[in-house]
Coordinates of C-alpha atoms and ligand atoms in Angstrom, one line a residue:
Chain A
M34 CA 14.5 -8.9 -14.9
F35 CA 11.6 -9.6 -16.7
E36 CA 11.4 -6.6 -19.4
S37 CA 14.2 -8.5 -21.1
F38 CA 12.0 -11.1 -22.0
G39 CA 10.3 -11.7 -25.5
L40 CA 11.4 -9.4 -28.6
V41 CA 9.0 -6.2 -27.6
S42 CA 8.2 -5.6 -23.4
F43 CA 5.4 -4.7 -22.2
T44 CA 5.2 -6.6 -18.5
S45 CA 8.3 -5.2 -16.3
H46 CA 7.7 -7.1 -12.9
T47 CA 6.1 -10.9 -12.9
K48 CA 6.9 -12.7 -9.7
V49 CA 7.3 -15.3 -11.8
G50 CA 10.2 -13.5 -14.2
D51 CA 12.9 -13.7 -12.7
V52 CA 13.8 -17.7 -12.4
F53 CA 12.1 -17.9 -15.8
V54 CA 14.2 -15.6 -17.0
A55 CA 17.7 -17.2 -15.4
G56 CA 16.6 -20.1 -17.0
L57 CA 16.4 -18.7 -20.3
V58 CA 19.6 -17.1 -20.0
E59 CA 20.8 -20.7 -19.3
G60 CA 19.3 -21.8 -22.0
R61 CA 16.6 -24.0 -19.9
L62 CA 13.7 -23.8 -20.6
L63 CA 10.8 -23.9 -17.2
A64 CA 7.4 -24.3 -16.8
S65 CA 5.8 -23.7 -13.2
R66 CA 4.3 -26.9 -10.9
C67 CA 2.6 -26.2 -7.5
A68 CA 3.9 -27.3 -5.3
S69 CA 0.7 -28.2 -3.2
C70 CA -1.3 -30.1 -5.7
G71 CA 1.3 -30.3 -8.9
E72 CA -0.9 -29.0 -11.3
Q73 CA 2.1 -27.5 -14.2
S74 CA 2.0 -24.9 -15.8
F75 CA 3.7 -23.7 -19.0
P76 CA 3.9 -20.6 -19.2
P77 CA 4.4 -20.5 -15.7
R78 CA 1.9 -18.5 -13.3
A79 CA 2.6 -18.0 -9.3
D80 CA -0.7 -18.6 -8.7
C81 CA -2.0 -21.6 -9.1
V82 CA -5.4 -21.9 -10.7
V83 CA -6.4 -25.2 -9.1
C84 CA -6.1 -25.0 -5.8
R85 CA -4.8 -21.5 -5.2
S86 CA -1.5 -22.0 -3.6
G87 CA 1.0 -19.7 -4.3
D88 CA 4.1 -21.7 -3.6
L89 CA 5.9 -23.3 -6.8
E90 CA 8.4 -25.0 -7.7
W91 CA 10.0 -24.9 -11.0
V92 CA 10.3 -27.6 -13.2
E93 CA 13.0 -27.9 -16.3
I94 CA 11.0 -29.5 -19.8
S95 CA 12.4 -30.4 -23.3
G96 CA 10.6 -28.3 -24.9
R97 CA 8.8 -30.7 -27.8
G98 CA 5.8 -30.5 -29.0
R99 CA 3.3 -30.1 -32.4
V100 CA 1.6 -27.4 -34.3
S101 CA -1.7 -26.2 -33.1
S102 CA -1.6 -23.9 -35.6
F103 CA 0.3 -21.2 -37.5
T104 CA 0.4 -17.7 -39.3
T105 CA 2.3 -15.4 -41.0
I106 CA 2.2 -11.8 -39.8
R107 CA 2.4 -9.0 -42.9
A108 CA 0.9 -6.4 -40.8
A109 CA 3.1 -5.3 -38.1
P110 CA 2.1 -3.3 -35.2
V111 CA 4.8 -0.6 -34.0
G112 CA 8.2 -2.0 -33.6
L113 CA 8.3 -5.2 -35.3
E114 CA 7.8 -3.2 -38.4
E115 CA 11.0 -4.4 -40.1
W116 CA 10.1 -7.9 -38.9
V117 CA 7.4 -8.9 -41.4
P118 CA 6.8 -11.0 -42.7
Y119 CA 7.4 -13.2 -39.2
S120 CA 5.2 -16.3 -38.9
L121 CA 4.3 -17.1 -35.7
V122 CA 3.5 -20.6 -34.4
L123 CA 1.0 -22.5 -31.7
V124 CA 2.7 -24.9 -29.8
D125 CA 1.0 -28.1 -27.9
L126 CA 4.2 -29.0 -25.7
E127 CA 4.6 -32.5 -24.8
E128 CA 4.9 -31.6 -20.9
G129 CA 1.7 -29.4 -20.9
G130 CA 1.1 -25.9 -21.6
R131 CA 1.3 -24.5 -24.9
A132 CA 3.5 -21.0 -26.7
L133 CA 2.9 -18.6 -29.4
A134 CA 6.2 -17.8 -30.0
L135 CA 8.4 -17.2 -33.9
A136 CA 9.7 -19.9 -36.0
G137 CA 13.2 -19.5 -36.5
A138 CA 15.3 -19.9 -39.0
G139 CA 15.7 -23.8 -39.5
L140 CA 12.0 -23.8 -39.5
D141 CA 10.5 -23.8 -43.2
V142 CA 7.1 -22.3 -43.1
G143 CA 6.3 -23.1 -46.4
E144 CA 6.3 -26.8 -45.3
L145 CA 4.7 -26.7 -42.3
S146 CA 1.1 -29.0 -41.5
L147 CA -0.5 -29.1 -38.6
G148 CA 0.5 -31.6 -36.0
T149 CA 3.8 -31.4 -37.1
S150 CA 7.2 -32.2 -34.4
V151 CA 8.1 -29.3 -33.6
R152 CA 11.3 -28.1 -30.3
L153 CA 10.5 -24.9 -28.4
N154 CA 14.0 -23.6 -27.8
P155 CA 16.1 -21.2 -25.6
C156 CA 17.5 -17.9 -27.3
R157 CA 19.4 -15.2 -26.8
S158 CA 20.3 -12.2 -28.3
E159 CA 21.7 -8.6 -28.8
V160 CA 19.2 -5.9 -29.9
N161 CA 20.6 -2.7 -29.3
D162 CA 22.9 -3.3 -27.1
E163 CA 20.3 -5.0 -25.0
L164 CA 20.6 -8.4 -23.5
R165 CA 16.3 -10.2 -24.8
V166 CA 16.4 -13.7 -24.2
Y167 CA 12.6 -15.8 -25.7
Y168 CA 12.6 -18.7 -27.3
E169 CA 11.4 -20.2 -30.7
V170 CA 10.1 -22.8 -32.2
E171 CA 12.6 -24.7 -34.7
A172 CA 12.4 -28.4 -36.7
D173 CA 13.1 -31.5 -33.8
S174 CA 15.7 -32.9 -35.1
Chain B
M645 CA -37.8 -9.7 -12.3
R646 CA -39.1 -7.3 -14.9
R647 CA -39.7 -7.9 -18.7
V648 CA -37.9 -5.1 -20.6
G649 CA -37.9 -4.2 -23.9
V650 CA -36.5 -1.5 -26.3
I651 CA -38.7 1.0 -27.2
G652 CA -36.7 3.5 -28.9
V653 CA -33.4 3.3 -31.3
G654 CA -31.5 5.2 -33.3
H655 CA -28.4 4.6 -35.2
G656 CA -25.9 7.3 -36.9
R657 CA -23.3 6.8 -39.9
F658 CA -20.4 4.5 -39.5
G659 CA -17.1 5.4 -41.0
L660 CA -15.2 8.1 -41.0
R661 CA -16.4 10.4 -39.0
D662 CA -14.3 13.5 -39.1
D663 CA -16.9 16.2 -39.3
A664 CA -18.3 14.9 -35.8
S665 CA -16.7 14.5 -32.0
L666 CA -18.0 11.9 -29.5
Q667 CA -20.5 13.6 -28.2
E668 CA -21.8 15.0 -31.7
L669 CA -22.1 11.1 -32.8
A670 CA -24.0 10.8 -29.5
F671 CA -26.0 13.2 -29.7
E672 CA -27.7 12.3 -33.3
V673 CA -28.3 8.5 -32.6
Y674 CA -30.0 10.1 -29.0
R675 CA -32.5 12.5 -30.4
E676 CA -33.3 9.8 -33.3
A677 CA -34.3 7.6 -30.0
V678 CA -36.0 9.9 -28.2
A679 CA -38.5 11.1 -31.5
D680 CA -38.2 7.5 -32.4
A681 CA -40.0 6.5 -28.8
A682 CA -41.6 9.9 -28.6
I683 CA -40.8 10.2 -24.6
D684 CA -39.8 12.9 -22.6
P685 CA -36.3 12.9 -21.8
Q686 CA -36.7 14.0 -18.3
E687 CA -38.4 10.3 -18.3
I688 CA -34.6 8.5 -18.3
G689 CA -33.3 7.1 -15.3
A690 CA -29.6 6.3 -16.1
T691 CA -27.1 6.1 -19.2
W692 CA -25.0 3.3 -19.8
I693 CA -22.4 4.0 -22.3
G694 CA -20.2 1.4 -23.9
S695 CA -17.1 3.0 -25.6
V696 CA -13.4 1.6 -25.5
P697 CA -11.4 4.5 -23.6
E698 CA -8.3 3.9 -24.5
Y699 CA -9.2 5.5 -28.2
H700 CA -10.1 8.8 -27.1
K701 CA -8.1 11.4 -26.5
Q702 CA -10.9 12.9 -23.6
R703 CA -10.7 10.4 -20.3
S704 CA -13.8 9.3 -18.7
V705 CA -16.2 10.2 -21.7
A706 CA -19.3 8.7 -20.3
G707 CA -19.3 11.8 -18.0
V708 CA -19.2 14.3 -20.9
I709 CA -21.8 12.5 -23.2
Q710 CA -24.2 12.5 -20.4
E711 CA -23.2 16.5 -20.2
Y712 CA -24.4 16.8 -24.1
L713 CA -27.0 14.9 -23.9
G714 CA -28.6 17.7 -21.4
L715 CA -29.3 14.2 -19.1
D716 CA -27.5 15.7 -15.7
P717 CA -27.8 14.7 -12.8
R718 CA -28.7 11.6 -13.8
P719 CA -25.9 8.8 -13.7
T720 CA -24.1 6.9 -16.2
W721 CA -21.0 5.3 -16.6
L722 CA -19.0 3.5 -19.1
T723 CA -19.1 -0.8 -19.2
E724 CA -15.9 -1.9 -21.2
A725 CA -15.5 -5.3 -22.4
A726 CA -13.5 -4.7 -25.6
C727 CA -14.9 -5.1 -28.7
A728 CA -18.6 -6.2 -27.2
S729 CA -18.6 -3.4 -24.7
G730 CA -22.4 -2.2 -26.4
S731 CA -23.3 -5.4 -25.5
A732 CA -22.0 -5.1 -21.5
A733 CA -23.5 -1.6 -21.0
L734 CA -27.1 -3.1 -22.9
H735 CA -26.7 -6.7 -20.4
T736 CA -26.0 -3.3 -17.5
A737 CA -28.9 -1.7 -18.0
W738 CA -31.7 -5.0 -18.7
T739 CA -30.5 -5.6 -14.7
A740 CA -31.1 -2.1 -13.8
V741 CA -34.5 -2.2 -15.7
A742 CA -35.7 -6.1 -14.5
S743 CA -34.6 -5.7 -11.3
G744 CA -36.6 -2.6 -10.7
M745 CA -34.7 -0.6 -9.9
Q746 CA -35.3 1.7 -12.9
D747 CA -37.9 2.4 -15.4
V748 CA -36.5 3.5 -18.2
V749 CA -32.8 3.9 -19.3
L750 CA -30.6 4.8 -22.1
V751 CA -28.0 2.5 -23.4
M752 CA -25.2 4.5 -25.9
G753 CA -22.5 2.6 -27.9
C754 CA -20.1 4.9 -29.5
Q755 CA -16.5 4.7 -30.3
K756 CA -14.2 7.6 -32.7
M757 CA -11.3 5.4 -33.6
T758 CA -9.7 7.5 -36.1
E759 CA -9.4 10.1 -33.5
L760 CA -5.6 9.3 -32.3
E761 CA -2.8 9.1 -35.4
T762 CA -2.0 5.8 -36.9
A763 CA 1.6 5.2 -34.8
A764 CA -0.8 4.8 -31.9
I765 CA -3.8 3.2 -33.7
L766 CA -1.3 0.3 -34.6
G767 CA 0.5 0.3 -31.0
L768 CA -2.7 -0.4 -29.7
M769 CA -2.6 -3.1 -31.9
G770 CA 0.1 -4.6 -30.5
R771 CA -1.5 -5.5 -27.2
V772 CA -4.4 -7.2 -28.1
G773 CA -3.9 -10.4 -27.4
D774 CA -1.6 -11.3 -24.0
V775 CA 1.0 -8.9 -23.2
Q776 CA 3.4 -11.4 -21.1
W777 CA 3.2 -14.2 -23.2
E778 CA 2.0 -13.1 -26.8
S779 CA 2.2 -9.4 -27.8
V780 CA 6.5 -10.0 -27.1
F781 CA 6.5 -11.8 -30.1
G782 CA 4.3 -9.5 -32.5
S783 CA 0.8 -10.8 -32.7
T784 CA -2.0 -9.3 -34.0
F785 CA -5.5 -9.2 -33.8
P786 CA -6.1 -10.8 -37.7
G787 CA -2.7 -13.1 -36.4
Y788 CA -5.1 -14.8 -34.2
Y789 CA -7.8 -15.2 -36.4
A790 CA -5.6 -16.8 -39.0
L791 CA -4.8 -19.4 -36.2
F792 CA -8.5 -20.4 -35.8
A793 CA -8.7 -20.5 -39.4
R794 CA -5.7 -22.7 -40.5
Q795 CA -7.0 -25.0 -37.3
H796 CA -10.8 -25.1 -39.1
M797 CA -9.5 -25.7 -42.4
D798 CA -7.4 -28.8 -41.3
R799 CA -10.2 -30.3 -39.2
H800 CA -13.0 -29.4 -41.2
G801 CA -11.6 -28.8 -44.8
T802 CA -13.0 -24.8 -44.6
T803 CA -11.8 -23.2 -47.5
R804 CA -10.7 -19.8 -48.7
D805 CA -14.1 -19.2 -51.0
H806 CA -16.3 -20.2 -48.1
L807 CA -14.3 -17.2 -46.9
S808 CA -14.9 -15.2 -49.3
A809 CA -18.4 -16.4 -49.6
V810 CA -18.9 -13.9 -46.1
A811 CA -17.1 -10.5 -47.6
M812 CA -19.7 -10.9 -50.9
K813 CA -22.8 -11.5 -48.9
N814 CA -21.8 -9.3 -46.7
H815 CA -20.9 -6.6 -49.1
D816 CA -24.3 -7.0 -50.9
Y817 CA -25.9 -6.0 -48.4
G818 CA -23.6 -3.5 -46.3
A819 CA -24.6 -1.8 -50.2
L820 CA -28.4 -1.9 -49.3
N821 CA -28.2 -0.3 -46.2
P822 CA -27.6 3.8 -45.8
K823 CA -25.7 3.9 -42.2
A824 CA -22.7 1.4 -43.7
M825 CA -19.5 2.5 -43.8
F826 CA -18.6 0.0 -47.6
R827 CA -21.9 0.6 -49.1
K828 CA -20.0 -1.7 -52.9
T829 CA -20.2 -4.3 -53.6
I830 CA -17.4 -7.6 -54.3
D831 CA -16.7 -10.0 -56.4
R832 CA -14.6 -13.2 -55.6
Q833 CA -11.5 -11.8 -57.3
K834 CA -11.7 -8.5 -55.2
V835 CA -11.0 -11.3 -51.7
E836 CA -8.7 -12.9 -53.7
N837 CA -6.3 -10.7 -55.0
S838 CA -6.3 -8.4 -51.7
K839 CA -3.5 -8.4 -49.7
L840 CA -2.8 -11.2 -47.1
V841 CA -2.5 -9.5 -43.7
A842 CA -2.0 -12.7 -41.7
D843 CA -1.6 -15.6 -43.9
P844 CA -4.6 -17.3 -44.6
L845 CA -6.6 -13.6 -43.8
R846 CA -6.6 -11.1 -46.6
V847 CA -7.5 -7.5 -46.0
F848 CA -11.7 -8.1 -47.3
D849 CA -11.5 -10.4 -45.5
C850 CA -10.9 -8.2 -42.1
C851 CA -13.9 -5.6 -41.1
A852 CA -12.7 -1.7 -40.7
N853 CA -12.0 0.3 -37.7
A854 CA -14.8 3.1 -38.1
D855 CA -16.6 5.9 -36.3
G856 CA -19.8 5.9 -35.3
A857 CA -22.6 5.7 -32.3
A858 CA -26.4 3.6 -32.1
C859 CA -28.5 4.2 -28.5
L860 CA -31.9 2.2 -27.1
I861 CA -34.0 3.3 -24.9
L862 CA -35.5 0.1 -22.6
A863 CA -38.7 0.9 -20.3
A864 CA -40.3 -2.3 -18.1
E865 CA -42.7 -3.8 -19.3
G866 CA -46.0 -1.7 -17.4
R867 CA -44.5 2.0 -18.7
A868 CA -43.3 -0.2 -22.4
R869 CA -46.6 -1.0 -23.1
E870 CA -48.0 2.6 -22.1
I871 CA -45.4 4.3 -23.9
S872 CA -45.2 1.8 -27.6
D873 CA -47.2 -0.7 -29.2
R874 CA -44.4 -2.1 -31.1
V875 CA -42.5 -3.1 -28.5
V876 CA -39.7 -4.9 -29.3
W877 CA -38.3 -7.5 -26.4
L878 CA -35.6 -8.7 -24.7
D879 CA -36.2 -11.9 -23.6
G880 CA -33.1 -13.8 -23.4
L881 CA -29.6 -13.1 -22.0
G882 CA -26.5 -14.9 -22.3
V883 CA -22.7 -13.4 -21.0
A884 CA -19.9 -15.6 -20.7
T885 CA -16.5 -15.4 -20.5
A886 CA -13.0 -17.4 -22.3
P887 CA -9.2 -17.0 -21.3
M888 CA -8.0 -14.7 -23.4
S889 CA -5.2 -15.9 -24.2
V890 CA -4.7 -18.4 -26.9
L891 CA -2.2 -20.9 -24.8
R892 CA -5.2 -21.5 -22.6
R893 CA -7.8 -22.1 -25.4
E894 CA -8.4 -25.9 -25.7
D895 CA -10.2 -25.9 -29.3
L896 CA -9.6 -23.0 -31.7
C897 CA -11.8 -24.2 -33.8
T898 CA -14.6 -22.5 -31.8
L899 CA -15.6 -19.7 -29.0
P900 CA -16.2 -21.3 -25.7
S901 CA -17.2 -18.2 -24.3
A902 CA -19.8 -17.9 -27.3
V903 CA -21.9 -21.6 -27.1
E904 CA -22.3 -21.0 -23.5
A905 CA -24.0 -17.1 -23.9
A906 CA -25.6 -18.9 -26.5
R907 CA -27.0 -21.9 -24.5
Q908 CA -28.1 -19.1 -21.8
A909 CA -29.7 -16.8 -23.2
Y910 CA -31.7 -19.6 -25.8
A911 CA -33.2 -21.0 -22.6
M912 CA -33.9 -18.0 -20.8
A913 CA -36.7 -17.3 -23.7
G914 CA -37.1 -20.4 -24.2
I915 CA -36.6 -21.4 -28.0
E916 CA -34.5 -23.3 -30.0
P917 CA -32.0 -21.9 -32.6
S918 CA -33.9 -22.6 -35.8
Q919 CA -36.7 -20.5 -34.6
V920 CA -34.4 -17.4 -34.8
R921 CA -35.4 -15.9 -38.2
V922 CA -32.0 -13.0 -38.6
A923 CA -29.4 -12.7 -36.5
D924 CA -26.2 -10.0 -35.8
V925 CA -23.3 -12.1 -35.6
H926 CA -19.6 -11.0 -34.6
D927 CA -18.0 -10.6 -37.8
C928 CA -14.6 -9.2 -37.5
F929 CA -13.1 -11.3 -39.8
T930 CA -15.2 -13.7 -42.0
I931 CA -13.4 -16.9 -39.8
A932 CA -15.3 -15.5 -37.5
E933 CA -18.8 -15.7 -38.6
I934 CA -18.4 -19.5 -39.3
L935 CA -17.5 -20.2 -36.6
A936 CA -20.3 -17.6 -35.1
V937 CA -23.3 -19.5 -37.4
E938 CA -21.9 -23.0 -36.0
D939 CA -21.7 -21.9 -32.0
L940 CA -25.0 -20.9 -31.8
G941 CA -25.9 -24.2 -33.5
F942 CA -27.9 -22.6 -36.1
C943 CA -26.1 -25.5 -38.7
D944 CA -24.2 -28.7 -37.6
R945 CA -20.3 -28.2 -36.1
G946 CA -17.7 -28.0 -38.5
Q947 CA -20.4 -26.9 -41.1
G948 CA -20.4 -23.6 -40.5
G949 CA -18.7 -22.2 -44.1
P950 CA -20.8 -25.0 -46.7
F951 CA -23.8 -23.6 -45.1
I952 CA -22.8 -19.9 -45.8
A953 CA -21.7 -20.2 -49.7
A954 CA -24.8 -22.3 -50.0
G955 CA -26.7 -19.2 -49.6
E956 CA -28.5 -20.4 -46.1
T957 CA -27.3 -17.5 -44.4
R958 CA -28.5 -14.9 -46.6
I959 CA -32.2 -13.2 -47.1
G960 CA -34.7 -16.1 -47.8
G961 CA -32.0 -19.0 -46.9
R962 CA -33.0 -20.6 -42.9
I963 CA -32.0 -17.9 -41.4
A964 CA -30.8 -14.2 -42.6
V965 CA -27.6 -13.3 -40.9
N966 CA -25.6 -10.1 -40.9
V967 CA -28.2 -8.7 -43.4
D968 CA -27.3 -5.5 -42.5
G969 CA -23.1 -6.0 -44.0
G970 CA -22.2 -7.1 -40.2
L971 CA -19.0 -5.5 -39.5
K972 CA -17.4 -6.6 -42.2
A973 CA -19.3 -4.0 -44.8
K974 CA -21.2 -1.4 -41.9
G975 CA -17.7 -1.2 -40.3
H976 CA -16.9 -2.0 -36.4
P977 CA -16.8 1.1 -34.7
I978 CA -16.3 -0.7 -31.5
G979 CA -17.7 0.2 -28.0
A980 CA -21.4 1.0 -31.3
T981 CA -21.3 -2.4 -32.2
G982 CA -23.3 -4.5 -29.6
V983 CA -25.6 -1.9 -30.0
S984 CA -26.0 -1.1 -33.7
M985 CA -26.5 -5.2 -33.7
A986 CA -29.4 -4.3 -31.1
V987 CA -30.7 -1.5 -33.0
E988 CA -30.5 -3.7 -36.2
I989 CA -32.7 -6.5 -34.9
V990 CA -35.4 -4.2 -33.2
R991 CA -36.0 -2.9 -36.8
Q992 CA -36.4 -6.0 -38.4
L993 CA -38.5 -7.1 -35.9
R994 CA -40.8 -4.2 -36.1
G995 CA -40.5 -4.5 -40.2
E996 CA -38.6 -1.4 -40.9
C997 CA -35.5 -2.7 -43.0
E998 CA -37.7 -2.2 -46.4
D999 CA -35.1 -4.6 -49.4
R1000 CA -33.4 -5.9 -47.1
Q1001 CA -36.3 -6.7 -45.0
V1002 CA -36.5 -10.9 -43.8
S1003 CA -40.0 -11.2 -43.9
G1004 CA -42.2 -12.7 -41.3
A1005 CA -39.3 -12.3 -38.7
D1006 CA -40.6 -12.4 -35.4
V1007 CA -37.3 -13.9 -33.2
G1008 CA -33.7 -11.7 -33.7
L1009 CA -30.3 -12.7 -32.0
T1010 CA -27.5 -10.6 -31.6
H1011 CA -24.5 -12.6 -30.7
N1012 CA -21.2 -9.6 -29.8
V1013 CA -17.6 -11.1 -28.7
G1014 CA -14.9 -9.0 -26.6
G1015 CA -11.4 -9.6 -27.7
I1016 CA -11.2 -13.0 -29.9
G1017 CA -13.6 -14.3 -27.7
Q1018 CA -13.1 -13.5 -23.9
Y1019 CA -16.3 -12.5 -23.0
C1020 CA -19.2 -13.1 -25.3
F1021 CA -23.0 -12.0 -25.6
V1022 CA -25.4 -12.9 -27.3
N1023 CA -29.2 -11.9 -26.8
V1024 CA -32.5 -13.0 -28.3
F1025 CA -35.4 -10.7 -29.1
R1026 CA -38.7 -10.8 -29.9
R1027 CA -42.0 -9.1 -30.9
E1028 CA -45.8 -10.0 -29.8
Ligands
ZN1078 ZN1 -1.7 -26.3 -6.7

């Protein structure tokens, strides 16, 4: 199921794929939490980096956060040539963890500065008749 | 452990080398290093090769190179640590000699980056980051360093002028290096009018892919002294890792792997950063050289931009940095770069660098980064 995550996919299988992708399809952003020690992670991971437990729980997070850095890509890798220029925003999430994601249509990157409040929004779209799920960065309203 | 010295060096011309195969590039520098060391190559006990395999059409290049050098049946294999593969080869070879397993060994860094078609190279470019959570949104190499640059500008007041100063300095010295890919000076306008690649980084903030090779012959102290009276000693080694993913990096104004590797290398060599006279650092992008001079303790945290712009890293300044042109002007054949840095520092310490010689250089350093800092190797070299 993970092959539908992102705009170009490289990783088709991961232990955290099915639940995470199903969450995005429903419009929910999920972080993993270690059932043993409580360590929370976004993006999710199957194996606890602190206590090495493989038992994980899922928690929904708000996606609220602040801009840590950003850039506009003008030389794209294969498969994304038609996207240029596109902007990537690195977000420090309020509930812990980080995301690197595309700036959504409602986010004016020209007006962005570090520390600006933003929100990571779950998204779905059809690309070449294929369902893609991902998240993008929008202004925090 | 035994002390290990460099007794021979070889360095090829970097750039578009469509005149030669990978093993032919390797042979050029092997021939030069054997002549430089004036040894019988039968003394070489093993070869470590730094090279990044995915750029080559030939699979498992180490064996092919060893065969072409005529060194069979002595053992060889690749070390891979992205853009620090050459330093990984040097580090691993050092452990073999220091431990007593080997007496004389060859360290080869070589790479052809222009062998693949452009589309294939761009495909590789799309997988430099964490492919699970980052590459899926079109992250690129310059894109990551652009994130670093933006944070450094915001927190420390680093400016466009500071970035441009790095590019101009390195081109000034590249113009004096006969082995460099770009042998032309550039002015501020040239940098600032070049195309944006990933804001705020422009074309002239980025190093170029290149083909090239460099090699070293190492020997244990006893044998080194018998062979040579101008041995340069590898007296401090540091190596560390950091998360590959920017999602797991606390602070984008530093490469934590570089700070840790530098700490180890200084401690092992028993020196302070202020004792280093000449350094080759990993300027894959202009901002990377600013991070490097801070991480290595050549200036205060956050002051890398003004430090470089004031000329402190030119010959005659406080410490000469990348006076071979750096990755920026010399070119960046990724597997060869770490070895190329070591060759430059050895030649500086021997006093062989002519019009870009740092006078009185007795302690030199290399700083070689893999990827965006997931690997970093720092080495301290000394002459007696
Ligand atoms: Zn745990």
